[in-house]
Amino acid sequence: MPSYLAPLIATLMLTSVGCSLRTQSSSPTSTPSSEIAPISSPDPRPRITESDYPMVLPSGQVDYSRLKTLLSQEKWREADEETWQVMLIAAGQANLAIDENFIVRFPCKDLKTIDKLWIKHSNGHFGFSVQKRIWESLGGPANSEKITYETSIDLLERFLERVPWDYDNTEVDLSSPEGYLPFVGFRGIAFAGGDWWIFSLMQRLETCKMPSPPNDQVFTRIEPPGATNRMKESEAKQYISAINKAQEVYYSEKNRFGTSIGELGIGIKAETENYTYQIVVGADQRNAIATATSKHSDLTSFTAVIFVVNQNDSETTVTQICETEEPSKLPPPTPKRPTANDEIQCPSGSRSL
């Protein structure tokens, strides 16, 4: 389905739900049904059947039972998808249009319910209020009107370093960065100003008097061995993957690769606390290399490569990301250009992601 149709379909679906509810409540002869029917959708989610959708209860409340189940089973990505679905239903109860102002008007009681479920089942690692605590720790104001454009850019960059969202990343667990879920950005909604929806979310959390949870020391959480390093390395994996994807798009539009991270316009810093990132483009514009070099001896490093090749009498791009098998302050050597339809092989001492 084209992405530009998603907001329209979501709005039409919610309007239909809202009308149905008003019709039931206004009828003097209607009585609550003992059988609860699921809300159908014109765009079913992958791996989730229509019968699994959140249900509108006779009282007009949203059924959070499926979200509770997914969270209790630590199925974090599925729970994130379910969170979005229950938010759509809650918005329908409040007759809210799904637009750029959606977050700042979202019902406080539902926002708090969702947050409590995430806090409880992740032991304080995920949740809206965790994101709020991180925001406040960086000096982020609750009211976006109190911040200038210049300081907002720096604030967003620092926040996204702490919470490096990558919705294509399906490997989410308690070693992922704090506050990584739930994620309410994009989702087919044309939020004005890109990442500015974050300001709207923080403003709503403050308006709803959402308390920031205590810091990590309050929660007793047993981290698996190496979990801290994996969290740091996840930044590099997400950043290097984003660079490769951006290069594919850039080449398809301009018939050449971007020579710097800034030129790609993806909002990634060339240097963070743990890694430095660099791009090198071949003189013939037939390949581009990106490296994530660890600044610490206990972290792995990465090399991403993209080649322009001819396959089936047409030109296309192929990519690969390699990670050092052991912690290293040197990225893997550049993989060789593939021949024919072969896959790009990572050099000895590194593995493919």
Coordinates of C-alpha atoms in Angstrom, one line a residue:
M1 CA 0.0 0.0 0.0
P2 CA 1.4 3.5 -0.9
S3 CA 2.6 5.2 2.3
Y4 CA 0.7 8.4 1.5
L5 CA -2.6 6.5 1.8
A6 CA -1.9 5.3 5.4
P7 CA -3.0 8.5 7.2
L8 CA -6.3 8.6 5.2
I9 CA -7.1 5.0 5.8
A10 CA -6.3 5.3 9.5
T11 CA -8.5 8.4 9.8
L12 CA -11.4 6.7 7.9
M13 CA -11.1 3.6 10.1
L14 CA -11.2 5.7 13.3
T15 CA -14.1 7.8 12.0
S16 CA -16.1 4.6 11.3
V17 CA -15.3 3.3 14.8
G18 CA -16.4 6.6 16.4
C19 CA -19.6 6.7 14.5
S20 CA -20.5 3.2 15.4
L21 CA -19.9 3.9 19.1
R22 CA -22.0 7.0 19.1
T23 CA -24.8 5.1 17.3
Q24 CA -24.8 2.4 20.0
S25 CA -24.8 4.8 22.9
S26 CA -27.6 7.0 21.5
S27 CA -30.0 4.2 20.7
P28 CA -32.7 3.9 23.5
T29 CA -33.3 0.3 22.8
S30 CA -29.8 -1.0 22.4
T31 CA -28.3 -3.1 25.1
P32 CA -24.6 -4.0 25.5
S33 CA -23.7 -7.2 23.7
S34 CA -22.2 -10.0 25.7
E35 CA -20.1 -10.9 22.7
I36 CA -17.2 -8.5 21.9
A37 CA -16.4 -8.2 18.2
P38 CA -12.8 -7.3 17.1
I39 CA -12.1 -4.1 15.2
S40 CA -11.3 -5.0 11.6
S41 CA -8.7 -3.1 9.7
P42 CA -8.1 -2.5 5.9
D43 CA -4.4 -2.9 6.5
P44 CA -3.8 -6.0 8.8
R45 CA -0.5 -6.1 10.6
P46 CA 2.1 -8.9 9.7
R47 CA 1.7 -12.1 11.7
I48 CA -1.3 -10.7 13.6
T49 CA -4.7 -11.9 12.5
E50 CA -7.8 -9.7 12.5
S51 CA -9.1 -11.5 15.6
D52 CA -6.0 -10.4 17.5
Y53 CA -6.8 -6.7 17.2
P54 CA -7.6 -4.6 20.3
M55 CA -11.2 -4.6 21.1
V56 CA -13.6 -1.8 22.1
L57 CA -15.3 -3.0 25.2
P58 CA -19.0 -2.2 25.9
S59 CA -18.0 0.5 28.4
G60 CA -16.1 2.3 25.6
Q61 CA -12.7 1.4 27.1
V62 CA -9.8 -0.2 25.1
D63 CA -8.9 -3.8 25.7
Y64 CA -5.3 -4.0 26.8
S65 CA -5.2 -7.7 27.4
R66 CA -3.2 -8.6 24.2
L67 CA -0.7 -5.8 25.0
K68 CA -0.2 -7.2 28.5
T69 CA 0.3 -10.7 27.1
L70 CA 2.9 -9.7 24.6
L71 CA 4.8 -7.6 27.2
S72 CA 4.7 -10.4 29.7
Q73 CA 6.2 -12.7 27.1
E74 CA 8.9 -10.1 26.3
K75 CA 7.8 -9.9 22.7
W76 CA 8.9 -6.3 22.5
R77 CA 8.5 -5.6 18.8
E78 CA 5.1 -7.2 18.7
A79 CA 4.1 -5.3 21.8
D80 CA 5.2 -2.1 20.1
E81 CA 2.9 -2.8 17.2
E82 CA 0.1 -3.5 19.5
T83 CA 0.7 -0.3 21.4
W84 CA 0.1 1.6 18.2
Q85 CA -3.1 -0.3 17.6
V86 CA -4.5 0.5 21.0
M87 CA -3.5 4.1 20.6
L88 CA -5.5 4.2 17.4
I89 CA -8.5 2.8 19.2
A90 CA -8.2 5.1 22.1
A91 CA -7.9 8.0 19.7
G92 CA -11.1 6.8 18.0
Q93 CA -12.9 6.9 21.4
A94 CA -11.8 10.5 21.7
N95 CA -12.8 11.3 18.1
L96 CA -9.3 12.5 17.3
A97 CA -8.0 12.8 13.8
I98 CA -4.7 11.1 13.1
D99 CA -2.6 14.1 12.1
E100 CA 0.4 16.0 13.2
N101 CA -1.5 17.2 16.3
F102 CA -2.5 13.7 17.3
I103 CA 0.0 13.3 20.2
V104 CA -0.6 16.6 22.0
R105 CA -4.4 15.7 22.3
F106 CA -4.0 12.0 23.1
P107 CA -6.1 10.9 26.2
C108 CA -4.0 11.1 29.4
K109 CA -5.6 8.0 31.0
D110 CA -4.7 5.8 28.0
L111 CA -1.2 7.3 27.8
K112 CA -0.7 6.5 31.5
T113 CA -2.1 3.0 31.2
I114 CA 0.2 2.1 28.3
D115 CA 3.2 3.5 30.1
K116 CA 2.5 1.6 33.3
L117 CA 2.3 -1.7 31.3
W118 CA 5.7 -1.0 29.6
I119 CA 7.3 0.1 32.9
K120 CA 6.0 -3.0 34.8
H121 CA 6.9 -5.7 32.3
S122 CA 10.3 -4.2 31.3
N123 CA 11.3 -3.5 34.9
G124 CA 11.6 0.2 34.1
H125 CA 13.7 -0.2 31.0
F126 CA 11.0 0.8 28.4
G127 CA 8.1 3.3 28.5
F128 CA 7.1 6.8 27.7
S129 CA 8.1 8.0 31.1
V130 CA 11.5 6.6 30.6
Q131 CA 11.9 8.6 27.5
K132 CA 10.7 11.6 29.4
R133 CA 13.4 11.1 32.1
I134 CA 16.1 10.9 29.4
W135 CA 14.7 14.0 27.8
E136 CA 14.8 15.9 31.1
S137 CA 18.3 14.7 31.9
L138 CA 19.5 16.4 28.7
G139 CA 17.8 19.6 29.7
G140 CA 14.8 19.2 27.5
P141 CA 11.9 21.5 28.4
A142 CA 8.3 20.2 28.5
N143 CA 7.0 23.2 26.6
S144 CA 8.4 23.3 23.0
E145 CA 7.6 27.1 22.9
K146 CA 10.5 27.7 25.4
I147 CA 13.2 26.4 23.1
T148 CA 14.9 28.1 20.2
Y149 CA 15.5 26.5 16.8
E150 CA 19.2 26.5 17.3
T151 CA 19.2 24.7 20.6
S152 CA 16.4 22.3 19.5
I153 CA 18.6 20.8 16.8
D154 CA 21.4 20.0 19.4
L155 CA 18.8 18.7 21.9
L156 CA 17.2 16.3 19.3
E157 CA 20.6 15.0 18.2
R158 CA 21.6 14.3 21.8
F159 CA 18.3 12.6 22.6
L160 CA 18.5 10.4 19.5
E161 CA 22.0 9.4 20.5
R162 CA 20.6 8.1 23.8
V163 CA 17.5 6.6 22.1
P164 CA 18.7 5.7 18.6
W165 CA 15.5 4.6 17.0
D166 CA 15.7 2.3 14.0
Y167 CA 12.3 0.9 13.1
D168 CA 13.9 -1.7 10.8
N169 CA 15.7 -3.2 13.7
T170 CA 13.8 -6.2 14.8
E171 CA 16.3 -7.4 17.4
V172 CA 15.0 -5.7 20.5
D173 CA 15.6 -6.9 24.0
L174 CA 16.5 -5.5 27.4
S175 CA 20.0 -4.9 26.2
S176 CA 18.6 -2.3 23.8
P177 CA 19.0 1.3 24.8
E178 CA 16.7 2.6 27.6
G179 CA 13.5 4.1 26.4
Y180 CA 13.9 2.4 23.0
L181 CA 10.2 1.4 23.0
P182 CA 7.4 2.3 22.6
F183 CA 8.0 4.2 19.4
V184 CA 5.2 6.4 18.0
G185 CA 7.0 8.4 15.3
F186 CA 6.2 8.2 11.6
R187 CA 3.8 5.2 11.3
G188 CA 2.4 6.7 8.1
I189 CA 1.5 10.0 9.8
A190 CA 2.9 13.1 8.2
F191 CA 4.3 14.6 11.3
A192 CA 5.4 18.2 10.5
G193 CA 9.2 18.8 10.9
G194 CA 10.5 15.3 10.9
D195 CA 11.6 14.5 14.5
W196 CA 9.7 17.4 15.9
W197 CA 7.0 14.9 17.0
I198 CA 9.3 14.2 20.0
F199 CA 8.6 17.7 21.3
S200 CA 4.9 17.0 21.0
L201 CA 5.2 13.8 22.9
M202 CA 7.2 15.3 25.8
Q203 CA 4.8 18.2 26.0
R204 CA 1.9 15.8 26.3
L205 CA 3.7 13.7 28.9
E206 CA 4.1 16.8 31.0
T207 CA 0.5 18.0 30.5
C208 CA -0.7 14.6 31.6
K209 CA 1.6 14.9 34.7
M210 CA 3.4 11.7 33.8
P211 CA 6.0 11.2 36.5
S212 CA 9.5 10.3 35.4
P213 CA 10.4 6.9 36.9
P214 CA 13.4 6.6 39.2
N215 CA 16.8 6.0 37.7
D216 CA 18.3 2.6 37.1
Q217 CA 19.5 2.0 40.6
V218 CA 15.9 1.6 41.9
F219 CA 15.3 -1.3 39.6
T220 CA 16.9 -4.7 40.2
R221 CA 17.8 -5.8 36.8
I222 CA 20.2 -8.6 36.0
E223 CA 22.1 -7.8 32.9
P224 CA 23.4 -10.6 30.8
P225 CA 27.2 -10.7 30.4
G226 CA 28.4 -8.1 27.8
A227 CA 25.0 -6.4 27.7
T228 CA 26.5 -2.9 28.2
N229 CA 28.9 -3.4 25.3
R230 CA 26.1 -4.7 23.1
M231 CA 24.1 -1.6 23.8
K232 CA 27.0 0.5 22.7
E233 CA 27.6 -1.6 19.6
S234 CA 23.9 -1.4 18.7
E235 CA 24.5 2.3 18.1
A236 CA 27.1 1.5 15.5
K237 CA 25.0 -1.2 13.9
Q238 CA 22.1 1.1 13.5
Y239 CA 24.2 4.1 12.3
I240 CA 26.2 2.1 9.8
S241 CA 23.0 0.4 8.4
A242 CA 21.4 3.8 8.1
I243 CA 24.4 5.1 6.1
N244 CA 24.2 2.2 3.7
K245 CA 20.5 2.6 3.1
A246 CA 20.9 6.3 2.6
Q247 CA 23.7 5.7 0.0
E248 CA 21.4 3.3 -1.9
V249 CA 18.7 6.0 -2.1
Y250 CA 21.2 8.8 -2.9
Y251 CA 22.7 6.8 -5.8
S252 CA 19.3 6.0 -7.2
E253 CA 18.4 9.7 -7.2
K254 CA 21.7 11.3 -8.2
N255 CA 23.6 8.5 -9.9
R256 CA 26.5 8.9 -7.5
F257 CA 27.2 8.3 -3.8
G258 CA 27.3 10.9 -1.0
T259 CA 30.9 11.7 0.1
S260 CA 30.0 12.6 3.7
I261 CA 27.4 11.9 6.3
G262 CA 26.3 15.5 6.2
E263 CA 25.7 15.2 2.5
L264 CA 23.4 12.2 3.0
G265 CA 21.2 14.3 5.4
I266 CA 20.4 11.5 7.8
G267 CA 21.1 13.4 11.1
I268 CA 23.9 11.1 12.3
K269 CA 27.0 12.6 13.9
A270 CA 30.4 11.7 12.5
E271 CA 31.7 11.1 16.0
T272 CA 29.9 9.9 19.2
E273 CA 31.1 8.8 22.6
N274 CA 32.0 5.3 21.4
Y275 CA 32.5 5.5 17.6
T276 CA 33.8 7.6 14.8
Y277 CA 32.1 7.3 11.4
Q278 CA 33.7 7.8 8.0
I279 CA 32.7 7.5 4.3
V280 CA 35.0 6.8 1.4
V281 CA 33.7 6.8 -2.2
G282 CA 35.5 5.1 -5.1
A283 CA 36.9 7.4 -7.8
D284 CA 34.7 5.7 -10.4
Q285 CA 31.5 6.1 -8.2
R286 CA 31.0 2.3 -8.4
N287 CA 31.4 1.7 -4.7
A288 CA 31.2 3.4 -1.3
I289 CA 32.6 2.4 2.0
A290 CA 31.4 3.4 5.5
T291 CA 33.3 2.5 8.7
A292 CA 32.3 2.6 12.3
T293 CA 35.6 2.6 14.2
S294 CA 35.4 1.8 17.9
K295 CA 37.1 4.3 20.3
H296 CA 37.4 1.6 23.0
S297 CA 39.3 -1.6 23.0
D298 CA 36.4 -3.7 24.3
L299 CA 34.0 -2.9 21.4
T300 CA 33.8 -4.3 17.9
S301 CA 34.2 -2.2 14.8
F302 CA 32.2 -2.3 11.5
T303 CA 32.7 -1.8 7.7
A304 CA 29.7 -1.3 5.4
V305 CA 30.2 -1.5 1.6
I306 CA 27.9 -0.8 -1.3
F307 CA 28.8 -1.8 -4.9
V308 CA 27.2 -0.9 -8.2
V309 CA 26.9 -4.1 -10.3
N310 CA 25.3 -5.4 -13.4
Q311 CA 22.8 -8.1 -12.9
N312 CA 20.5 -9.6 -15.5
D313 CA 21.5 -6.8 -18.0
S314 CA 20.6 -4.1 -15.6
E315 CA 22.5 -1.9 -13.1
T316 CA 21.8 -2.3 -9.4
T317 CA 23.4 -1.9 -6.0
V318 CA 24.4 -4.7 -3.5
T319 CA 25.4 -4.1 0.1
Q320 CA 27.1 -5.8 3.0
I321 CA 28.0 -4.9 6.6
C322 CA 30.9 -6.7 8.3
E323 CA 31.6 -6.7 12.1
T324 CA 35.0 -7.7 13.6
E325 CA 34.7 -11.1 15.3
E326 CA 36.6 -9.7 18.3
P327 CA 36.7 -6.3 19.9
S328 CA 38.9 -4.1 17.8
K329 CA 39.7 -0.4 17.3
L330 CA 40.2 -1.1 13.6
P331 CA 37.3 -1.8 11.2
P332 CA 37.3 -4.9 9.0
P333 CA 39.1 -4.7 5.7
T334 CA 37.0 -3.7 2.7
P335 CA 35.2 -6.7 1.2
K336 CA 35.9 -7.6 -2.4
R337 CA 33.6 -6.7 -5.2
P338 CA 31.3 -9.7 -5.9
T339 CA 31.4 -11.6 -9.2
A340 CA 28.3 -12.5 -11.2
N341 CA 25.4 -13.0 -8.7
D342 CA 27.6 -14.0 -5.7
E343 CA 27.0 -12.4 -2.3
I344 CA 29.6 -10.1 -0.8
Q345 CA 31.9 -12.0 1.5
C346 CA 33.2 -10.5 4.7
P347 CA 37.0 -10.8 5.0
S348 CA 38.7 -13.2 7.5
G349 CA 38.3 -12.0 11.1
S350 CA 34.9 -10.5 10.5
R351 CA 31.3 -11.7 10.2
S352 CA 28.3 -10.6 8.2
L353 CA 25.4 -8.8 9.9

